[in-house]
mmCIF file of C-alpha atoms in Angstrom:
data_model
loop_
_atom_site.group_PDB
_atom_site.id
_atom_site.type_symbol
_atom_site.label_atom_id
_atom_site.label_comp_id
_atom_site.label_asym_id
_atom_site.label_seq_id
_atom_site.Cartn_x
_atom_site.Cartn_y
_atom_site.Cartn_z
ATOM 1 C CA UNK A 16 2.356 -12.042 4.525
ATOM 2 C CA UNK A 17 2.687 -9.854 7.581
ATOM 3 C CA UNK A 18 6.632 -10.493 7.789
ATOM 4 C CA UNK A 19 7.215 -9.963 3.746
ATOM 5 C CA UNK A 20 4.783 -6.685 4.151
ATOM 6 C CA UNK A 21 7.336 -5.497 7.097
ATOM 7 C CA UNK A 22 10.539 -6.204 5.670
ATOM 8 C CA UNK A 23 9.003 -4.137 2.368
ATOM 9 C CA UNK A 24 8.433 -1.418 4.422
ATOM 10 C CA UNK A 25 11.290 -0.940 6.296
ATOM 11 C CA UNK A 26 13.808 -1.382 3.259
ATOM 12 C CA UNK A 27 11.273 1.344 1.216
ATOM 13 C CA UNK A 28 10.108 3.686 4.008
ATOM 14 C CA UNK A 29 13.423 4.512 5.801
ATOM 15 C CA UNK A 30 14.495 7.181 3.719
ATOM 16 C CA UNK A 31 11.763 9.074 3.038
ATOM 17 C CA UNK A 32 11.990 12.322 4.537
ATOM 18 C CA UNK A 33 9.828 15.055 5.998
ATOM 19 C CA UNK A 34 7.705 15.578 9.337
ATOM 20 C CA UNK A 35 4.369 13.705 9.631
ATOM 21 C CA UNK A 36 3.645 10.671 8.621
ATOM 22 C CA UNK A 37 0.672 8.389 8.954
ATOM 23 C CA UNK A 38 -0.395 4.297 9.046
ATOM 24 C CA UNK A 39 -3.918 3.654 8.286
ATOM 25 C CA UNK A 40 -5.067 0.671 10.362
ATOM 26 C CA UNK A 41 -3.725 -3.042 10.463
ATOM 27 C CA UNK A 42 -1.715 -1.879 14.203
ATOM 28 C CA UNK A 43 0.060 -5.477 13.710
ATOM 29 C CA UNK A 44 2.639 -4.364 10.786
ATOM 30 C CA UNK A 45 5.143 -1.804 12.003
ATOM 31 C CA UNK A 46 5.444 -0.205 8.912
ATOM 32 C CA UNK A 47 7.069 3.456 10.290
ATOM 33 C CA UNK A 48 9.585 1.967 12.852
ATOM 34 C CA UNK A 49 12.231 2.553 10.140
ATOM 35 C CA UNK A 50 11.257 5.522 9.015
ATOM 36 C CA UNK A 51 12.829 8.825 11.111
ATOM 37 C CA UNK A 52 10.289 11.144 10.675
ATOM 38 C CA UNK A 53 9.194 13.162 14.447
ATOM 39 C CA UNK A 54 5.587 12.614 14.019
ATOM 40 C CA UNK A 55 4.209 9.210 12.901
ATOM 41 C CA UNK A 56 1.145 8.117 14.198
ATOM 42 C CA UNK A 57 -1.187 4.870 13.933
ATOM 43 C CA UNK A 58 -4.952 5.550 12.916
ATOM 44 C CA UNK A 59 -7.766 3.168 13.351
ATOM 45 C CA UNK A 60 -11.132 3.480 11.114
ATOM 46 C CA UNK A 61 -14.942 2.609 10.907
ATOM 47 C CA UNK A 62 -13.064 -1.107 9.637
ATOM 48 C CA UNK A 63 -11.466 -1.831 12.279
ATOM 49 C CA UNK A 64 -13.166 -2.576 15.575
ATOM 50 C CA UNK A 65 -11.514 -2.303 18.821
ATOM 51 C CA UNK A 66 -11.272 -5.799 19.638
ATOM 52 C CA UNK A 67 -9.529 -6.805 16.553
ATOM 53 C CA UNK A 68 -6.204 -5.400 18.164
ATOM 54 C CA UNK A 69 -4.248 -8.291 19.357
ATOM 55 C CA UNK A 70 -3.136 -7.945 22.806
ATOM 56 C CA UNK A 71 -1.415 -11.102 23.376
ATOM 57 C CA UNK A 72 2.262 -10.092 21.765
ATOM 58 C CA UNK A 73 4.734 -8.610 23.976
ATOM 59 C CA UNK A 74 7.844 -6.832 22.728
ATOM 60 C CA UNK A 75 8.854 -5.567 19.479
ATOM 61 C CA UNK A 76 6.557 -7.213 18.116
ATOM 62 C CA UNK A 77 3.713 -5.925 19.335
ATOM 63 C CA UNK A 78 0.956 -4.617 18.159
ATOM 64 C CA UNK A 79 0.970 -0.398 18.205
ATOM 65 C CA UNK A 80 -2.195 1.164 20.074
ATOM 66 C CA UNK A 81 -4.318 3.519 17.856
ATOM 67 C CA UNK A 82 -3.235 7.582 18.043
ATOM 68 C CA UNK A 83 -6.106 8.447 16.389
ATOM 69 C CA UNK A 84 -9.533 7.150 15.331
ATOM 70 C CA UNK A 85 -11.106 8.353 11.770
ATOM 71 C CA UNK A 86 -13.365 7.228 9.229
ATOM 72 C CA UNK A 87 -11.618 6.737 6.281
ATOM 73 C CA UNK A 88 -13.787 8.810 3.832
ATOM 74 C CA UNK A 89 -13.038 12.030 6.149
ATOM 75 C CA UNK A 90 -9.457 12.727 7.331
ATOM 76 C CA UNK A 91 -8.837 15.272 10.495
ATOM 77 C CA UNK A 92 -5.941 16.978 8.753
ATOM 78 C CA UNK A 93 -5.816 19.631 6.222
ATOM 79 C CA UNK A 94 -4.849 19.968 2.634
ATOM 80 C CA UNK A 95 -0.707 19.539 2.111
ATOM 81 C CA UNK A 96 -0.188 18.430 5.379
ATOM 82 C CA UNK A 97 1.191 14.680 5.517
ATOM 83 C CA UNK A 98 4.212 13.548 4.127
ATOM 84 C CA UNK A 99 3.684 9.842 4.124
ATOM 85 C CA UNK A 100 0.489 7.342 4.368
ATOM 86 C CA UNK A 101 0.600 3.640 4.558
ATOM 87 C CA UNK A 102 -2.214 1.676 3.547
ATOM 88 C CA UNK A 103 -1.776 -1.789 4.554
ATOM 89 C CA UNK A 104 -4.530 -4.010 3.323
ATOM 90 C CA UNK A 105 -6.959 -0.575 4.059
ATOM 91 C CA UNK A 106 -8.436 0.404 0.863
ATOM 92 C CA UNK A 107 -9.999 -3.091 0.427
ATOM 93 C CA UNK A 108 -11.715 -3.017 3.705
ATOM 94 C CA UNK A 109 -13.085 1.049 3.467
ATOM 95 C CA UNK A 110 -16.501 1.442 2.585
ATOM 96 C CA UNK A 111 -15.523 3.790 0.003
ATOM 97 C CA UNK A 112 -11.684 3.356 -1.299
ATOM 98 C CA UNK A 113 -12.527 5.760 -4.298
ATOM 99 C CA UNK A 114 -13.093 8.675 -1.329
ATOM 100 C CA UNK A 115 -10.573 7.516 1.069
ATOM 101 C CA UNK A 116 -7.731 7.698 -1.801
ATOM 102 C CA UNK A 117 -8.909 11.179 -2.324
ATOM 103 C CA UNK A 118 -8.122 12.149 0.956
ATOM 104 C CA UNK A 119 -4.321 10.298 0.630
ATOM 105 C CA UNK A 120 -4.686 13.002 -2.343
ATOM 106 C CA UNK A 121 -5.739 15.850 -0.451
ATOM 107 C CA UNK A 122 -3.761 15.380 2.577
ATOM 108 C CA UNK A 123 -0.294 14.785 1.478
ATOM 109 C CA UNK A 124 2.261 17.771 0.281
ATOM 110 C CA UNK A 125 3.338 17.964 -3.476
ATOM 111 C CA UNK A 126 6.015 15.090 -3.359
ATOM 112 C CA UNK A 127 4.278 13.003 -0.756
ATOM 113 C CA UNK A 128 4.519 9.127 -0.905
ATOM 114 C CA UNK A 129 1.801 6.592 -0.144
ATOM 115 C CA UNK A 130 2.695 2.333 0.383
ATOM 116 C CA UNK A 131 -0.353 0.872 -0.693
ATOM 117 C CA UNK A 132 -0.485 -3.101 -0.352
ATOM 118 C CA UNK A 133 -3.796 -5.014 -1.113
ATOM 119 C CA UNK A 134 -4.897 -9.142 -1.761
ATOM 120 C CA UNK A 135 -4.960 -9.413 -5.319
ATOM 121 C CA UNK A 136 -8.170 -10.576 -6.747
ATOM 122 C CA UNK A 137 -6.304 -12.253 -9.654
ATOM 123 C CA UNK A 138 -4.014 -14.851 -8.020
ATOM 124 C CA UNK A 139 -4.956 -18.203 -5.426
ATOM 125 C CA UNK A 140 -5.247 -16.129 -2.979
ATOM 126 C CA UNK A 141 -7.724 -13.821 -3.649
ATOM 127 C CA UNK A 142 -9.687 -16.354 -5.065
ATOM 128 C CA UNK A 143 -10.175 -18.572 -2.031
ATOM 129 C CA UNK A 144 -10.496 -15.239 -0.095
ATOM 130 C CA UNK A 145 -13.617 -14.031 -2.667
ATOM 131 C CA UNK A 146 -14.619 -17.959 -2.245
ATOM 132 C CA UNK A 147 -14.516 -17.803 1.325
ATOM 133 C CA UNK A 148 -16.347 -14.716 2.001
ATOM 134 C CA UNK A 149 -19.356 -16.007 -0.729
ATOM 135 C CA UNK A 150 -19.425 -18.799 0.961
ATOM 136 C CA UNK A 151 -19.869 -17.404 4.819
ATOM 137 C CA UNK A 152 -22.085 -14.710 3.699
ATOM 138 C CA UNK A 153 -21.392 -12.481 6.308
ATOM 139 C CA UNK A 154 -18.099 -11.066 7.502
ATOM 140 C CA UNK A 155 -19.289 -8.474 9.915
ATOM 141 C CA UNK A 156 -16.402 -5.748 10.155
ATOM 142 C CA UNK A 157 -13.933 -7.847 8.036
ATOM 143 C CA UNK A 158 -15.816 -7.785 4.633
ATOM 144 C CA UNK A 159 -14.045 -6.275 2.172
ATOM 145 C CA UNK A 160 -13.853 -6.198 -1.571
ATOM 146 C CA UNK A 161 -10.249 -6.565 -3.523
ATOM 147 C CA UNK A 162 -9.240 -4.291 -6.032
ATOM 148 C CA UNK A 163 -7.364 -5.418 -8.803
ATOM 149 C CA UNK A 164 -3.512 -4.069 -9.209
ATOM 150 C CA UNK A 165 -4.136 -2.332 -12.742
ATOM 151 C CA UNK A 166 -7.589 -1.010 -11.454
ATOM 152 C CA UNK A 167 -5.473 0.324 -8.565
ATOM 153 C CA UNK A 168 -3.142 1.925 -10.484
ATOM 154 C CA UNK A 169 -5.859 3.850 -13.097
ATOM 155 C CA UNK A 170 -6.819 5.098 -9.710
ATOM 156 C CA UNK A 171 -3.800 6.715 -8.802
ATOM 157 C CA UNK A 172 -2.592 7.715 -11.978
ATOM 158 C CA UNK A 173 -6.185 9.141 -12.574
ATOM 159 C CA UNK A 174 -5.698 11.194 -8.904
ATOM 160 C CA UNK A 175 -2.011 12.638 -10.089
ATOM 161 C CA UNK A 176 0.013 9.933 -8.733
ATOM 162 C CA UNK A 177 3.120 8.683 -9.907
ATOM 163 C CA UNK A 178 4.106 4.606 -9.508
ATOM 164 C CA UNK A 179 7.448 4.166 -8.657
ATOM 165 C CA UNK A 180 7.124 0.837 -6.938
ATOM 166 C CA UNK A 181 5.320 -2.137 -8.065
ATOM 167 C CA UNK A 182 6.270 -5.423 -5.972
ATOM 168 C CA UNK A 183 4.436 -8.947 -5.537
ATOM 169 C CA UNK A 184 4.428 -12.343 -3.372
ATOM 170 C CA UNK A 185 2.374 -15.435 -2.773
ATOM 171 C CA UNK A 186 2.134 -17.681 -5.421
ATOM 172 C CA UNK A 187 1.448 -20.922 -4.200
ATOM 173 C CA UNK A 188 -2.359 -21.341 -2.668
ATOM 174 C CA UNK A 189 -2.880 -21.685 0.655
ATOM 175 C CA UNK A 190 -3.983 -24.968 2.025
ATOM 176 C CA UNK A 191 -4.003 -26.178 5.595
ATOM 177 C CA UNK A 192 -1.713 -29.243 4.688
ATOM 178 C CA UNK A 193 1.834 -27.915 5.363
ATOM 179 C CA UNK A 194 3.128 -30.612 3.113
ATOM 180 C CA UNK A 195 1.707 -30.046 0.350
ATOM 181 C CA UNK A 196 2.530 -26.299 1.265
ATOM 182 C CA UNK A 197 5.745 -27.506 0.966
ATOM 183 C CA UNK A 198 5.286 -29.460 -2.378
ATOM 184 C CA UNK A 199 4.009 -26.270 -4.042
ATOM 185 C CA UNK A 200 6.868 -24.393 -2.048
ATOM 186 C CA UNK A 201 8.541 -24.129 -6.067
ATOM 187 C CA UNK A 202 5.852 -21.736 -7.155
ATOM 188 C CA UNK A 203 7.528 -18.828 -5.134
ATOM 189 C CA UNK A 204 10.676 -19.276 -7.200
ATOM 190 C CA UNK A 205 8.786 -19.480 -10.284
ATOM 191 C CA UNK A 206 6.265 -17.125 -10.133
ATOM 192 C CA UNK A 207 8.328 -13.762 -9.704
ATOM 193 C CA UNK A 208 9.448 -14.728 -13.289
ATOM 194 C CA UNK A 209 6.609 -16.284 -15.391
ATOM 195 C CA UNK A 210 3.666 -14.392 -13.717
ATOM 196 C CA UNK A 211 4.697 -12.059 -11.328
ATOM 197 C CA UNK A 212 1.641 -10.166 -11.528
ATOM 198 C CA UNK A 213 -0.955 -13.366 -10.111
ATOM 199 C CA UNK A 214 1.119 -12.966 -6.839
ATOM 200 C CA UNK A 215 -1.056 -13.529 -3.995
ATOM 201 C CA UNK A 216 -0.073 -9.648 -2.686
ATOM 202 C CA UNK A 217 0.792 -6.929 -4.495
ATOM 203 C CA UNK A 218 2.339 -3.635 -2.966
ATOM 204 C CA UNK A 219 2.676 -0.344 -4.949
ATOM 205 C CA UNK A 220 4.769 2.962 -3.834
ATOM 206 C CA UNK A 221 3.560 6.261 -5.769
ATOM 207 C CA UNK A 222 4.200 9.480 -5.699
ATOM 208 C CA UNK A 223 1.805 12.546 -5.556
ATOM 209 C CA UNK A 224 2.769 14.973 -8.674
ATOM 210 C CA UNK A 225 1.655 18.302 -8.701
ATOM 211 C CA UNK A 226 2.277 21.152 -11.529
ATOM 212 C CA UNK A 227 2.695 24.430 -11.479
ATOM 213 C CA UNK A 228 2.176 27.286 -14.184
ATOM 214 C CA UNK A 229 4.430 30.367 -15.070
ATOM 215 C CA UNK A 230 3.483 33.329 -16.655
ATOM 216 C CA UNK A 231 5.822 33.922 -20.155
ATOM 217 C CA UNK A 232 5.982 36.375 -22.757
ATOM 218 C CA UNK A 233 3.272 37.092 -25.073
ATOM 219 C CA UNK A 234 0.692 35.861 -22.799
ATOM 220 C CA UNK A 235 2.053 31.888 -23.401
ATOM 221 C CA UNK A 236 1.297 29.757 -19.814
ATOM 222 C CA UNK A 237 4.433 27.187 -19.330
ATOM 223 C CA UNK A 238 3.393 24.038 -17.202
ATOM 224 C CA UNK A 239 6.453 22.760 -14.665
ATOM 225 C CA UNK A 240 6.702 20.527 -12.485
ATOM 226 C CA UNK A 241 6.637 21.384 -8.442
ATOM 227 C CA UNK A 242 10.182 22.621 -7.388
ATOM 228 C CA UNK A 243 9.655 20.335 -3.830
ATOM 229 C CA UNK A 244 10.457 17.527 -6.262
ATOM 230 C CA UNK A 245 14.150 18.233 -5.778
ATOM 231 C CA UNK A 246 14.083 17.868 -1.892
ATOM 232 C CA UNK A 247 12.021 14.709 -1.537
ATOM 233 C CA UNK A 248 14.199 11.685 -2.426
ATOM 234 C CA UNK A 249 12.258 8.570 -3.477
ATOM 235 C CA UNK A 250 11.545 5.548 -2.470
ATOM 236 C CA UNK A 251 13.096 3.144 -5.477
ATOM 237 C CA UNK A 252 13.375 -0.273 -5.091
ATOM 238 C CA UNK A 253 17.018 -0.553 -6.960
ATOM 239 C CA UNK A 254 18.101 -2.808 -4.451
ATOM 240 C CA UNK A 255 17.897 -6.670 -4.943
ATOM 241 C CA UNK A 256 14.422 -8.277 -3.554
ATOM 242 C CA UNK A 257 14.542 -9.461 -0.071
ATOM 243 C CA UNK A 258 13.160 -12.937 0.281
ATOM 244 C CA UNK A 259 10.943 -14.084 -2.834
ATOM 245 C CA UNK A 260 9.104 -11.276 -4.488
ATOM 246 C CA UNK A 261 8.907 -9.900 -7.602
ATOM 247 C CA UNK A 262 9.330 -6.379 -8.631
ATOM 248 C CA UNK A 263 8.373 -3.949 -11.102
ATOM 249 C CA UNK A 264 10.135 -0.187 -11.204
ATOM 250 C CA UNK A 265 8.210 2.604 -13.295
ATOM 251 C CA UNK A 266 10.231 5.411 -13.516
#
């Protein structure tokens, strides 16, 4: 999952443009080391305790040290001030996603982008997560509760966001016998075509839309929409899919 969430987000997030960008948690996936923006900066929330950082990679792959420590239902920065947010795997884990996607709202410019990606309650995987966590009880900082792709969506579309990426993986269950991993292996070929949306992980790329209003003859109000949306280019996924994932485009 980790690997398939980085290779997404270095083929979507390396030419998006602008100034100041932000990852929200999970300091194992890279997700802005493609990107170019100057500032681009690594948060860590009320979900994710300080010991949950892995410190025994070296190199590239590394895990990133926090910049900046938050909780996720208040953000530091103003109104119109990011141009980018990754959420990898955060809104499941905040105590509140409904108020910490109305601060990705609040804090990014007309034309800003967010990479959402999230376990999907409706596939194996989610299931034996949900199974799992019933079954322990207790989770202590890593409970979290999935939210369904569509639901997800309603959200942002509900908040002014546009969808421009929908992409999925994980088909095949996870078990801790590798061969019948293997046996099941044909599921990850199938499923981008028969069912792509029961993928195990789904990942969604939106855009925030804003209009504006001008003032006509005979008192008549013309909506438009935001002249930044000429100098932002979008992240599309045009290109074919790496590895095996399935992909939706709304444009």
């Amino acid at each position: 999952m980790l690997a398939w969430e980085q290779t997404q987000a270095d083929e979507l997030l390396s030419d998006v443009f602008g100034y100041h960008a932000l990852q929200l948690g999970w300091p194992d996936l890279h997700s802005l080391r493609s990107n170019r923006m100057p500032h681009r900066w690594l948060a860590q929330t009320e979900f994710e305790a300080e010991s949950s950082v892995n410190t025994n990679t070296s190199g590239a792959d590394a895990p990133m040290h926090p910049h900046v420590g938050f909780d996720s239902r208040a953000w530091p920065w103003s109104a119109d001030s990011l141009d980018l947010v990754v959420l990898p795997h955060a809104l499941e884990r905040s105590a509140d996603p409904h108020a910490c996607l109305r601060e990705v709202e609040r804090v990014l410019i007309p034309e800003g982008q967010v990479l959402i990606t999230g376990l999907n309650p409706v596939s194996f995987w989610g299931w034996q997560y949900e199974r799992a966590q019933r079954k322990t009880g207790d989770l202590g900082s890593f409970e979290s509760h999935l939210i369904g792709y569509r639901r997800l969506r309603d959200w942002l579309r509900l908040l002014g966001f546009e969808v421009q990426v929908s992409r999925f993986m994980g088909w095949p269950p996870a078990l801790a016998s590798e061969r019948w991993m293997r046996r099941l292996d044909r599921l990850d070929a199938l499923g981008p075509r028969w069912w792509p949306i029961l993928g195990g992980v789904y990942l969604i790329v939106a855009t925030k839309r804003v209009s504006g209003s001008r003032w006509l003859d005979g008192r008549r109000w013309r909506t438009v929409r935001s002249p930044a949306a000429t100098a932002v280019p979008l992240a599309r996924s045009d290109s074919p899919i790496s590895g095996r994932t399935a992909s939706k485009d709304i444009s």
